[in-house]
Structures are given as C-alpha cells and as structure tokens.
Short mmCIF file of C-alpha atoms in Angstrom, two decimals:
data_model
loop_
_atom_site.label_atom_id
_atom_site.label_comp_id
_atom_site.label_asym_id
_atom_site.label_seq_id
_atom_site.Cartn_x
_atom_site.Cartn_y
_atom_site.Cartn_z
CA MET V 91 7.95 -22.39 -16.41
CA ALA V 92 7.15 -22.14 -20.14
CA ASP V 93 9.89 -24.77 -20.70
CA ASN V 94 7.93 -27.33 -18.73
CA LEU V 95 4.69 -26.99 -20.67
CA PRO V 96 5.37 -29.84 -23.15
CA ASN V 97 6.36 -32.01 -20.22
CA CYS V 98 3.11 -31.15 -18.42
CA LYS V 99 1.07 -31.90 -21.54
CA GLN V 100 2.72 -35.30 -21.94
CA ARG V 101 1.85 -36.20 -18.37
CA GLY V 102 -1.70 -34.82 -18.56
CA VAL V 103 -1.01 -32.07 -15.99
CA LYS V 104 -3.34 -29.10 -16.43
CA VAL V 105 -1.70 -25.68 -16.06
CA ALA V 106 -3.43 -22.38 -15.25
CA ASN V 107 -2.03 -18.92 -14.59
CA ALA V 108 -3.39 -15.98 -12.63
CA GLY V 109 -4.93 -14.35 -15.71
CA SER V 110 -5.02 -10.60 -15.28
CA ILE V 111 -5.93 -10.46 -11.59
CA PHE V 112 -2.62 -8.77 -10.82
CA SER V 113 -2.63 -6.27 -13.70
CA GLU V 114 -4.52 -3.53 -11.90
CA ASP V 115 -2.28 -3.59 -8.84
CA VAL V 116 0.87 -3.58 -10.95
CA ALA V 117 -0.44 -0.69 -13.04
CA ASP V 118 -1.38 1.25 -9.88
CA ALA V 119 2.12 0.66 -8.49
CA ALA V 120 3.71 1.82 -11.78
CA VAL V 121 1.78 5.11 -11.69
CA GLY V 122 2.59 5.54 -7.99
CA LEU V 123 6.32 5.08 -8.61
CA LEU V 124 6.21 7.46 -11.57
CA ILE V 125 4.45 10.25 -9.65
CA ASP V 126 6.79 9.66 -6.73
CA VAL V 127 9.91 10.15 -8.89
CA LEU V 128 8.57 13.14 -10.86
CA ARG V 129 6.98 14.96 -7.93
CA ARG V 130 9.56 13.81 -5.33
CA VAL V 131 6.97 12.43 -2.91
CA SER V 132 9.24 10.03 -0.97
CA ALA V 133 12.07 12.53 -0.82
CA ALA V 134 9.75 15.37 0.29
CA ASN V 135 8.20 13.06 2.88
CA ARG V 136 11.68 12.34 4.30
CA PHE V 137 12.33 16.09 4.35
CA VAL V 138 9.13 16.87 6.29
CA LYS V 139 9.56 13.93 8.68
CA ALA V 140 13.12 14.98 9.45
CA GLY V 141 11.69 18.31 10.65
CA LEU V 142 13.57 20.21 7.92
CA TRP V 143 10.68 22.28 6.54
CA PRO V 144 10.65 24.99 9.27
CA GLN V 145 14.45 24.97 9.23
CA ASN V 146 15.32 24.90 5.50
CA GLY V 147 12.19 26.41 3.90
CA ASP V 148 10.77 25.20 0.63
CA TYR V 149 11.61 21.87 -0.91
CA PRO V 150 12.84 21.87 -4.56
CA LEU V 151 10.15 21.80 -7.25
CA GLY V 152 9.26 18.60 -9.03
CA HIS V 153 8.12 18.06 -12.61
CA LYS V 154 4.72 17.89 -14.25
CA LEU V 155 3.24 14.52 -15.21
CA SER V 156 0.21 15.76 -17.13
CA GLY V 157 0.96 16.20 -20.82
CA ARG V 158 4.21 14.24 -20.70
CA ARG V 159 5.17 11.69 -23.38
CA VAL V 160 5.20 8.18 -21.93
CA GLY V 161 6.48 5.12 -23.78
CA ILE V 162 4.98 1.83 -22.64
CA VAL V 163 7.30 -1.13 -23.27
CA GLY V 164 5.10 -4.22 -23.68
CA MET V 165 1.37 -3.69 -24.34
CA GLY V 166 -0.10 -6.77 -22.64
CA SER V 167 -2.76 -6.55 -19.93
CA ILE V 168 -0.43 -4.61 -17.58
CA GLY V 169 0.72 -2.21 -20.30
CA LEU V 170 -2.89 -1.56 -21.27
CA ASP V 171 -3.84 -0.84 -17.65
CA VAL V 172 -0.89 1.56 -17.27
CA ALA V 173 -1.81 3.31 -20.54
CA LYS V 174 -5.47 3.67 -19.50
CA ARG V 175 -4.45 5.33 -16.22
CA LEU V 176 -1.83 7.68 -17.69
CA ASP V 177 -4.15 8.64 -20.55
CA ALA V 178 -6.49 10.09 -17.89
CA PHE V 179 -3.56 12.21 -16.60
CA GLY V 180 -3.35 13.80 -20.04
CA CYS V 181 -0.12 11.98 -20.88
CA ILE V 182 0.71 11.29 -24.51
CA ILE V 183 1.07 7.51 -24.79
CA LEU V 184 3.31 5.67 -27.26
CA TYR V 185 4.31 2.02 -27.13
CA THR V 186 6.50 -0.77 -28.36
CA SER V 187 5.62 -4.44 -28.27
CA ARG V 188 6.47 -7.61 -30.19
CA ASN V 189 3.78 -6.62 -32.70
CA ASN V 190 1.71 -3.60 -33.59
CA LYS V 191 -1.66 -4.21 -31.91
CA PRO V 192 -4.53 -3.03 -34.10
CA HIS V 193 -6.92 -2.72 -31.10
CA VAL V 194 -4.56 -0.28 -29.33
CA LYS V 195 -5.22 3.37 -30.20
CA PHE V 196 -1.74 4.66 -29.27
CA PRO V 197 1.12 4.97 -31.81
CA PHE V 198 3.33 1.89 -32.14
CA TYR V 199 7.12 2.00 -32.47
CA PRO V 200 8.83 -1.17 -33.69
CA ASN V 201 11.82 -0.88 -31.37
CA ILE V 202 12.66 0.55 -28.00
CA GLN V 203 15.45 2.89 -29.21
CA GLU V 204 13.02 4.71 -31.48
CA LEU V 205 10.42 4.79 -28.71
CA ALA V 206 12.91 6.17 -26.16
CA ALA V 207 13.96 8.92 -28.57
CA LYS V 208 10.30 10.03 -28.84
CA CYS V 209 9.42 10.23 -25.14
CA GLU V 210 10.61 11.30 -21.69
CA ILE V 211 9.27 8.41 -19.62
CA LEU V 212 9.55 4.65 -20.17
CA VAL V 213 7.37 2.21 -18.23
CA ILE V 214 8.66 -1.36 -18.59
CA CYS V 215 5.75 -3.83 -18.70
CA CYS V 216 7.06 -6.67 -20.91
CA ALA V 217 7.98 -10.27 -20.08
CA LEU V 218 11.59 -11.28 -19.50
CA THR V 219 12.73 -13.38 -22.47
CA ASP V 220 16.00 -13.94 -24.31
CA GLN V 221 14.97 -11.01 -26.51
CA THR V 222 14.19 -8.59 -23.69
CA ARG V 223 17.08 -9.42 -21.33
CA HIS V 224 19.19 -6.24 -20.95
CA MET V 225 17.08 -4.59 -23.66
CA VAL V 226 17.04 -1.31 -21.68
CA ASP V 227 20.74 -0.52 -21.85
CA LYS V 228 22.87 2.59 -22.00
CA SER V 229 21.91 3.31 -25.62
CA VAL V 230 18.21 3.36 -24.67
CA MET V 231 18.91 5.56 -21.63
CA LEU V 232 20.88 8.04 -23.73
CA ALA V 233 18.06 8.10 -26.30
CA LEU V 234 15.63 8.88 -23.46
CA GLY V 235 17.83 11.75 -22.37
CA ARG V 236 18.68 13.83 -19.32
CA ASP V 237 15.03 14.53 -18.44
CA GLY V 238 14.21 10.87 -18.84
CA ILE V 239 12.57 8.69 -16.21
CA ILE V 240 12.30 4.89 -16.22
CA VAL V 241 9.80 2.85 -14.22
CA ASN V 242 10.29 -0.91 -14.05
CA ILE V 243 7.55 -3.11 -12.60
CA ALA V 244 8.35 -6.08 -14.88
CA ARG V 245 11.59 -8.01 -14.26
CA GLY V 246 14.93 -6.63 -13.11
CA ALA V 247 17.04 -8.18 -15.88
CA ILE V 248 15.15 -6.33 -18.63
CA ILE V 249 17.31 -3.37 -17.60
CA ASN V 250 21.09 -3.53 -17.71
CA GLU V 251 21.48 -2.54 -14.06
CA LYS V 252 25.16 -1.67 -14.37
CA ASP V 253 24.34 0.79 -17.17
CA LEU V 254 21.44 2.15 -15.11
CA VAL V 255 23.60 2.88 -12.06
CA GLU V 256 26.19 4.57 -14.28
CA CYS V 257 23.60 6.77 -16.08
CA LEU V 258 22.04 7.79 -12.76
CA LEU V 259 25.38 8.69 -11.21
CA LYS V 260 26.38 10.67 -14.31
CA GLN V 261 22.92 12.33 -14.39
CA GLU V 262 22.40 11.05 -17.93
CA ILE V 263 18.79 10.28 -16.96
CA ALA V 264 16.64 12.15 -14.43
CA GLY V 265 15.39 9.34 -12.19
CA VAL V 266 13.96 5.85 -11.82
CA GLY V 267 11.20 4.01 -10.01
CA LEU V 268 12.14 0.36 -9.52
CA ASP V 269 10.10 -2.47 -8.10
CA VAL V 270 12.41 -5.17 -9.52
CA PHE V 271 16.14 -5.81 -9.61
CA GLU V 272 18.58 -8.18 -11.31
CA ASP V 273 19.74 -9.93 -8.14
CA GLU V 274 16.85 -9.67 -5.66
CA PRO V 275 16.82 -9.01 -2.74
CA ASN V 276 20.19 -7.36 -3.35
CA VAL V 277 19.93 -3.81 -4.63
CA PRO V 278 22.92 -1.79 -5.91
CA GLU V 279 24.02 0.27 -2.92
CA GLU V 280 24.95 3.20 -5.16
CA LEU V 281 21.18 3.86 -5.41
CA PHE V 282 20.58 4.18 -1.66
CA GLU V 283 21.50 7.85 -1.37
CA LEU V 284 19.85 9.15 -4.53
CA ASP V 285 16.63 11.15 -4.00
CA ASN V 286 15.65 10.61 -7.64
CA VAL V 287 15.54 6.84 -7.15
CA VAL V 288 12.42 5.29 -5.59
CA MET V 289 12.50 1.58 -4.88
CA THR V 290 9.98 -0.97 -3.65
CA PRO V 291 10.79 -4.62 -2.81
CA HIS V 292 9.16 -6.46 -5.78
CA HIS V 293 5.68 -5.97 -4.40
CA ALA V 294 3.88 -4.26 -7.30
CA VAL V 295 1.57 -7.28 -7.62
CA MET V 296 1.10 -7.59 -3.90
CA THR V 297 -1.92 -6.31 -2.07
CA GLU V 298 -4.00 -8.08 0.54
CA GLU V 299 -6.85 -8.02 -1.96
CA SER V 300 -4.89 -9.53 -4.88
CA MET V 301 -3.54 -12.28 -2.63
CA ARG V 302 -7.12 -13.10 -1.55
CA ASN V 303 -8.21 -13.15 -5.20
CA LEU V 304 -5.35 -15.50 -6.04
CA TYR V 305 -6.28 -17.82 -3.20
CA GLU V 306 -9.89 -17.91 -4.43
CA LEU V 307 -8.70 -18.62 -7.96
CA VAL V 308 -6.54 -21.53 -6.83
CA VAL V 309 -9.32 -23.04 -4.72
CA GLY V 310 -11.81 -22.52 -7.57
CA ASN V 311 -9.47 -24.27 -10.01
CA LEU V 312 -8.97 -27.23 -7.67
CA ASP V 313 -12.78 -27.52 -7.39
CA ALA V 314 -13.09 -27.28 -11.17
CA PHE V 315 -10.37 -29.89 -11.72
CA PHE V 316 -11.97 -32.46 -9.42
CA SER V 317 -15.42 -31.82 -10.94
CA ASN V 318 -14.04 -32.21 -14.50
CA LYS V 319 -14.94 -28.62 -15.31
CA PRO V 320 -12.77 -26.24 -17.35
CA LEU V 321 -10.11 -24.33 -15.40
CA MET V 322 -10.08 -20.52 -15.18
CA PHE V 323 -7.11 -19.07 -17.11
CA GLU V 324 -5.94 -22.50 -18.30
CA VAL V 325 -2.67 -22.21 -20.21
CA MET V 326 -2.98 -23.70 -23.69
CA GLN V 327 -0.25 -26.29 -24.08
CA VAL V 328 0.94 -26.56 -27.66
CA MET Q 124 -8.21 37.90 -0.60
CA ALA Q 125 -11.94 37.63 -1.41
CA ASP Q 126 -12.55 40.24 1.33
CA ASN Q 127 -10.61 42.82 -0.65
CA LEU Q 128 -12.57 42.45 -3.87
CA PRO Q 129 -15.10 45.27 -3.16
CA ASN Q 130 -12.18 47.48 -2.20
CA CYS Q 131 -10.38 46.68 -5.47
CA LYS Q 132 -13.53 47.35 -7.48
CA GLN Q 133 -13.99 50.76 -5.85
CA ARG Q 134 -10.43 51.73 -6.74
CA GLY Q 135 -10.65 50.31 -10.27
CA VAL Q 136 -8.03 47.64 -9.61
CA LYS Q 137 -8.41 44.65 -11.94
CA VAL Q 138 -7.98 41.24 -10.31
CA ALA Q 139 -7.15 37.97 -12.05
CA ASN Q 140 -6.46 34.52 -10.64
CA ALA Q 141 -4.44 31.62 -12.03
CA GLY Q 142 -7.49 29.93 -13.55
CA SER Q 143 -7.02 26.19 -13.62
CA ILE Q 144 -3.32 26.11 -14.54
CA PHE Q 145 -2.51 24.43 -11.22
CA SER Q 146 -5.37 21.92 -11.19
CA GLU Q 147 -3.55 19.17 -13.07
CA ASP Q 148 -0.48 19.29 -10.85
CA VAL Q 149 -2.58 19.29 -7.69
CA ALA Q 150 -4.65 16.37 -8.96
CA ASP Q 151 -1.46 14.44 -9.89
CA ALA Q 152 -0.07 15.08 -6.41
CA ALA Q 153 -3.33 13.90 -4.79
CA VAL Q 154 -3.23 10.60 -6.70
CA GLY Q 155 0.48 10.20 -5.91
CA LEU Q 156 -0.13 10.70 -2.17
CA LEU Q 157 -3.07 8.29 -2.25
CA ILE Q 158 -1.13 5.49 -3.98
CA ASP Q 159 1.79 6.14 -1.66
CA VAL Q 160 -0.34 5.66 1.47
CA LEU Q 161 -2.29 2.65 0.16
CA ARG Q 162 0.64 0.84 -1.43
CA ARG Q 163 3.24 2.02 1.12
CA VAL Q 164 5.64 3.40 -1.49
CA SER Q 165 7.57 5.84 0.73
CA ALA Q 166 7.76 3.36 3.59
CA ALA Q 167 8.89 0.52 1.30
CA ASN Q 168 11.44 2.84 -0.29
CA ARG Q 169 12.90 3.60 3.16
CA PHE Q 170 12.96 -0.15 3.85
CA VAL Q 171 14.90 -0.94 0.64
CA LYS Q 172 17.26 2.03 1.03
CA ALA Q 173 18.08 1.01 4.59
CA GLY Q 174 19.29 -2.32 3.18
CA LEU Q 175 16.59 -4.23 5.09
CA TRP Q 176 15.20 -6.34 2.24
CA PRO Q 177 17.97 -9.02 2.21
CA GLN Q 178 17.95 -8.96 6.00
CA ASN Q 179 14.22 -8.92 6.88
CA GLY Q 180 12.61 -10.48 3.81
CA ASP Q 181 9.31 -9.31 2.38
CA TYR Q 182 7.74 -5.98 3.21
CA PRO Q 183 4.10 -6.00 4.46
CA LEU Q 184 1.41 -5.97 1.78
CA GLY Q 185 -0.41 -2.79 0.89
CA HIS Q 186 -4.00 -2.29 -0.25
CA LYS Q 187 -5.67 -2.17 -3.64
CA LEU Q 188 -6.66 1.18 -5.15
CA SER Q 189 -8.59 -0.11 -8.15
CA GLY Q 190 -12.27 -0.59 -7.38
CA ARG Q 191 -12.15 1.42 -4.14
CA ARG Q 192 -14.84 3.94 -3.19
CA VAL Q 193 -13.43 7.47 -3.19
CA GLY Q 194 -15.29 10.51 -1.92
CA ILE Q 195 -14.20 13.81 -3.45
CA VAL Q 196 -14.83 16.78 -1.18
CA GLY Q 197 -15.29 19.84 -3.40
CA MET Q 198 -15.96 19.27 -7.10
CA GLY Q 199 -14.30 22.35 -8.62
CA SER Q 200 -11.60 22.13 -11.30
CA ILE Q 201 -9.23 20.24 -8.97
CA GLY Q 202 -11.91 17.83 -7.77
CA LEU Q 203 -12.90 17.13 -11.36
CA ASP Q 204 -9.27 16.44 -12.33
CA VAL Q 205 -8.85 14.06 -9.37
CA ALA Q 206 -12.11 12.28 -10.27
CA LYS Q 207 -11.09 11.90 -13.91
CA ARG Q 208 -7.81 10.27 -12.91
CA LEU Q 209 -9.22 7.94 -10.25
CA ASP Q 210 -12.08 6.93 -12.54
CA ALA Q 211 -9.44 5.48 -14.88
CA PHE Q 212 -8.10 3.40 -11.97
CA GLY Q 213 -11.53 1.78 -11.72
CA CYS Q 214 -12.36 3.63 -8.50
CA ILE Q 215 -16.00 4.29 -7.66
CA ILE Q 216 -16.32 8.07 -7.31
CA LEU Q 217 -18.79 9.90 -5.07
CA TYR Q 218 -18.68 13.56 -4.10
CA THR Q 219 -19.93 16.35 -1.93
CA SER Q 220 -19.88 20.02 -2.86
CA ARG Q 221 -21.81 23.17 -2.02
CA ASN Q 222 -24.33 22.15 -4.68
CA ASN Q 223 -25.20 19.10 -6.72
CA LYS Q 224 -23.55 19.70 -10.10
CA PRO Q 225 -25.74 18.48 -12.96
CA HIS Q 226 -22.76 18.19 -15.35
CA VAL Q 227 -20.94 15.76 -12.99
CA LYS Q 228 -21.80 12.11 -13.61
CA PHE Q 229 -20.85 10.86 -10.13
CA PRO Q 230 -23.35 10.55 -7.24
CA PHE Q 231 -23.70 13.64 -5.05
CA TYR Q 232 -24.00 13.57 -1.26
CA PRO Q 233 -25.25 16.74 0.43
CA ASN Q 234 -22.91 16.48 3.40
CA ILE Q 235 -19.52 15.09 4.25
CA GLN Q 236 -20.70 12.76 7.06
CA GLU Q 237 -22.96 10.90 4.66
CA LEU Q 238 -20.20 10.82 2.04
CA ALA Q 239 -17.62 9.51 4.53
CA ALA Q 240 -19.99 6.72 5.61
CA LYS Q 241 -20.29 5.60 1.98
CA CYS Q 242 -16.60 5.43 1.07
CA GLU Q 243 -13.12 4.39 2.24
CA ILE Q 244 -11.10 7.28 0.88
CA LEU Q 245 -11.67 11.04 1.11
CA VAL Q 246 -9.77 13.47 -1.09
CA ILE Q 247 -10.15 17.05 0.17
CA CYS Q 248 -10.31 19.51 -2.76
CA CYS Q 249 -12.54 22.33 -1.46
CA ALA Q 250 -11.71 25.94 -0.58
CA LEU Q 251 -11.12 27.00 3.03
CA THR Q 252 -14.10 29.08 4.17
CA ASP Q 253 -15.94 29.65 7.46
CA GLN Q 254 -18.12 26.70 6.45
CA THR Q 255 -15.28 24.29 5.66
CA ARG Q 256 -12.92 25.15 8.54
CA HIS Q 257 -12.50 22.00 10.67
CA MET Q 258 -15.21 20.31 8.61
CA VAL Q 259 -13.19 17.06 8.58
CA ASP Q 260 -13.33 16.29 12.28
CA LYS Q 261 -13.43 13.20 14.44
CA SER Q 262 -17.06 12.44 13.51
CA VAL Q 263 -16.12 12.37 9.79
CA MET Q 264 -13.06 10.21 10.49
CA LEU Q 265 -15.12 7.72 12.50
CA ALA Q 266 -17.71 7.60 9.70
CA LEU Q 267 -14.88 6.85 7.24
CA GLY Q 268 -13.74 4.01 9.47
CA ARG Q 269 -10.67 1.95 10.32
CA ASP Q 270 -9.80 1.22 6.67
CA GLY Q 271 -10.25 4.88 5.82
CA ILE Q 272 -7.65 7.07 4.14
CA ILE Q 273 -7.71 10.87 3.85
CA VAL Q 274 -5.73 12.90 1.32
CA ASN Q 275 -5.61 16.67 1.78
CA ILE Q 276 -4.18 18.84 -0.99
CA ALA Q 277 -6.48 21.81 -0.22
CA ARG Q 278 -5.87 23.77 3.02
CA GLY Q 279 -4.69 22.43 6.37
CA ALA Q 280 -7.44 23.97 8.49
CA ILE Q 281 -10.20 22.09 6.63
CA ILE Q 282 -9.12 19.15 8.79
CA ASN Q 283 -9.23 19.35 12.57
CA GLU Q 284 -5.56 18.40 12.95
CA LYS Q 285 -5.85 17.56 16.64
CA ASP Q 286 -8.62 15.05 15.86
CA LEU Q 287 -6.55 13.69 12.96
CA VAL Q 288 -3.49 13.04 15.11
CA GLU Q 289 -5.68 11.34 17.71
CA CYS Q 290 -7.47 9.10 15.17
CA LEU Q 291 -4.15 8.10 13.59
CA LEU Q 292 -2.54 7.24 16.93
CA LYS Q 293 -5.63 5.23 17.96
CA GLN Q 294 -5.73 3.56 14.51
CA GLU Q 295 -9.27 4.78 14.00
CA ILE Q 296 -8.34 5.53 10.39
CA ALA Q 297 -5.81 3.67 8.23
CA GLY Q 298 -3.60 6.48 6.95
CA VAL Q 299 -3.28 9.96 5.47
CA GLY Q 300 -1.51 11.79 2.69
CA LEU Q 301 -1.06 15.46 3.61
CA ASP Q 302 0.33 18.29 1.55
CA VAL Q 303 -1.09 20.99 3.84
CA PHE Q 304 -1.17 21.66 7.57
CA GLU Q 305 -2.86 24.02 9.99
CA ASP Q 306 0.30 25.83 11.09
CA GLU Q 307 2.76 25.56 8.19
CA PRO Q 308 5.69 24.93 8.15
CA ASN Q 309 5.11 23.31 11.53
CA VAL Q 310 3.87 19.74 11.33
CA PRO Q 311 2.63 17.74 14.35
CA GLU Q 312 5.64 15.73 15.44
CA GLU Q 313 3.44 12.78 16.41
CA LEU Q 314 3.16 12.09 12.66
CA PHE Q 315 6.91 11.81 12.02
CA GLU Q 316 7.26 8.14 12.96
CA LEU Q 317 4.07 6.80 11.35
CA ASP Q 318 4.61 4.77 8.16
CA ASN Q 319 0.95 5.26 7.19
CA VAL Q 320 1.41 9.04 7.04
CA VAL Q 321 2.93 10.56 3.90
CA MET Q 322 3.61 14.29 3.95
CA THR Q 323 4.79 16.84 1.41
CA PRO Q 324 5.59 20.49 2.17
CA HIS Q 325 2.62 22.30 0.54
CA HIS Q 326 3.98 21.78 -2.94
CA ALA Q 327 1.09 20.02 -4.71
CA VAL Q 328 0.73 23.02 -7.05
CA MET Q 329 4.44 23.36 -7.55
CA THR Q 330 6.26 22.07 -10.58
CA GLU Q 331 8.85 23.84 -12.67
CA GLU Q 332 6.33 23.75 -15.51
CA SER Q 333 3.41 25.26 -13.53
CA MET Q 334 5.66 28.05 -12.22
CA ARG Q 335 6.69 28.84 -15.81
CA ASN Q 336 3.02 28.86 -16.88
CA LEU Q 337 2.18 31.20 -14.01
CA TYR Q 338 4.99 33.55 -14.98
CA GLU Q 339 3.73 33.63 -18.57
CA LEU Q 340 0.18 34.28 -17.36
CA VAL Q 341 1.30 37.24 -15.21
CA VAL Q 342 3.37 38.75 -18.01
CA GLY Q 343 0.49 38.20 -20.47
CA ASN Q 344 -1.96 39.92 -18.11
CA LEU Q 345 0.36 42.93 -17.65
CA ASP Q 346 0.60 43.19 -21.45
CA ALA Q 347 -3.19 42.90 -21.73
CA PHE Q 348 -3.76 45.51 -19.03
CA PHE Q 349 -1.50 48.11 -20.64
CA SER Q 350 -3.04 47.43 -24.08
CA ASN Q 351 -6.58 47.76 -22.68
CA LYS Q 352 -7.35 44.16 -23.56
CA PRO Q 353 -9.35 41.76 -21.39
CA LEU Q 354 -7.35 39.88 -18.73
CA MET Q 355 -7.07 36.09 -18.69
CA PHE Q 356 -8.97 34.64 -15.72
CA GLU Q 357 -10.20 38.05 -14.53
CA VAL Q 358 -12.11 37.75 -11.26
CA MET Q 359 -15.60 39.17 -11.54
CA GLN Q 360 -16.02 41.75 -8.81
CA VAL Q 361 -19.60 41.89 -7.58
#
C-alpha cells in the first residue's frame, strides 16, 4: 500500500485511511485476549461446558492481571488505547516505539529486548515493516521469561512463529493470545491442544459497529470527493 | 455468616474478613467475561482450534464494548473496581445500589428495572441477601432487551436461573458471562451448547496471587491476635 503512494500522487488519486476508528475495538480485543490467557477463561469455559466441574472439582488457578508489568510494543493510536485500558487495571505500563514520545507518560525503552526483560506481558501493537518483521523472536521470548505472556493483535509476521511454537512447547513462556498469524488462515497445529494459547481469527478490528462506521466513512469520503471537499483521514502523499 | 456475628460477639470471638484483597481479581474476571461474550473470544478460539478457519472462512462479527452503556448492580469495592476499568474502555457507567453513593460520580438508579431499561449490559456485583435473591428475573432481562448482556461474578441465586435459561433459549437477551450458579457445581445443561454463554467455575476471586495474599492476611491476623494488636479488616460486631 505505502509503496503505491507516489504512484497515486502522480495520477492525482486521493488516498484516505480509516483513521483510528478501529483502535478501540482492537484495544478491547487485546485486553480480552490477555485476561483470557491469564485467567484461563476459554479453558475454564470448555471445562464447565464439558460437564467436568461436578466430576473433577475445582479448575486450576489463574494469574493476577492487576499490578502486572505490561510492555506495549508500538505506541500509536492502538498502543495508546491498550495502555489507557490496562492502566485502569492497575498494570504498570512500559513501552517501546520507533521514538520516545514526549506526550506519553509511561517509561520508554529503546528496544524490545530491554523492554521484555523489564516486564511479564508484551502486547504487540506496531506496524509490520522490514524493521519489525520477526522482531519478537526467541531472544525476546527468553528475555520475557517463563511467566511471560504475549498478545499479538498487530500482524502475524512480527513474531517469529516457529520460535513461538518452540517456546510454548518447551514452556519457556507462559502463554499467548493471538489474533494474527504468519500464514493466515493457517495456524500452527501444535497450538491447537494448548490451554495457555487463545486464538481468534484476525477479527480484533471487526465488530458490527466498526464495520458500520467504516461504511459511513467511505460513503462520506466519496461525497466529499465529488463535492471537492477535504477527505476525512486523507493520507499525506510525500 | 452474618447471622453468627452476635453469637461471636457474646463469646468474645474476633471476626475479620478479607477486606478488598479479592476485588481486583473479581473485577478483572468480570471484564474478561464481558469482552469474551461481546467479542466471542471463547467461541472464536474453539473455531480456530477445531481447524475451521481455512475451511469455513471468516468467523461472525462480535459487538463493540467501547461506548456501551453498562449498569453496575452493587457499588461496593468490586463494583467500583469494575466501573473504574470499564470507564477506561469508554463505557457509559450507571449503577444501582442500596443507597445513592455521593462519592460515586456515575448516575444512580434506585432500582434494577429502571437501570436495566437504561443500559445494554448488567454486571452483578452485589451481595446475596433476602432482598437480592432472584432480583435479576425475567422482567429485568426483558427490560435489558435483545441486545442485552449479563455478567454475574457475585452469587448465582441473585439471578433467577430458570428465567435466564428461558430468555437465552428464546434469544430475549444476547448473551451471558457467568462465574456463579444457583446449584454449584451443577450448571444448567441447556447452556452447554450456546456460543453466547461463557462460564467459569466460580473462580473469579481465585488467582495464585490472591490466595497467597489471603494466606498472608490470615497469618498476620493470628500474629496480631496473639500479640493483642488490632486485626486487619476486623468485622465490627453490632
């Protein structure tokens, strides 16, 4: 997409994106996946629905979210929305991003290894670029540690999925919540049986409401274009 | 328990409770159940883990949490912790409670019918008493409406479970997240097959960390008792 911008400019094609209308839904999904992994919601739900509670007694305890150290990877509009939510849970928020952002009150770490070493949870919210491809690899997972949890609602290829499967199988991290995968819709089958893995089919941005908002945005921008008015969320083409 | 307090006082038995050391975990679990029901996390996770994504394509859209109207039933320490979290999601918070609480900034409704009519989500956080038993009945569910979602992390009998099963089967409400049931560990089997029902086995208070805190509190109170010091969270016996 970004590659075509000069081309669009040359031909006089106006380009707009969806602004931040998806950020809230993605941030909500990130928090939902995180609580699910830590507190074992999906796994406990399977347990109850299989009728095992009267038979087997109590389900194993989960882990506390409140007070935990969470590293946000990528502090754009989604990262900010995730941070705002987890701050209200009493989490301690740290972040990494291309640059230290003076308007962000949380401590900045220049690289993801350092960030991972300082926290127990990583929430991946950055764009997929040449720099971020496979950025979350085995070294980052080992820095995060055995109690570590990763949530990815960004793009699958930001994580080295082979390393991830290996660390999960060797219990070198504690669990993951994944909305995105390297080769969608194909998901590594090794993850199917693991209770500490919660997966959704790349629908963190998707709610009936966000789809309606997107539709309204597109129609509004077509109206604006044909009335020679400025577009909403027009992408600056340099 | 409360019935025995006069008895304890007469015999000089000191009584302490766990204060608010469980509130955070319960509030986290409530938010996790709510996001799970709205955004279909458990159901989508089953879908992915059954290998259905490559086969069936996209999973149905869920609903937006941010901006939704949430009624909190019971504004004690748990209700306050739930409100604080959902406020950060951009939810509009309303509440009912025995009394209007001047220190709470959210609008108060004197009864649950009125509250249910004004919102789309109810989170049950009140104690089980003669007044609250079966308080959430069919009339409340119908006031909440077809898009309505109920989360119960309090006590099972606050909801009329028969009415709940009926409203779910007739799609008179949109879904529920339940940590508690009337006749634990027995759960109505009609709920087992419903994707819009997420259930956990009465473990909202239970994390390894909260159990450790409770242990430390009990040991601390035994120490305090034998050193004639005041107990933590002593229950006033009137």
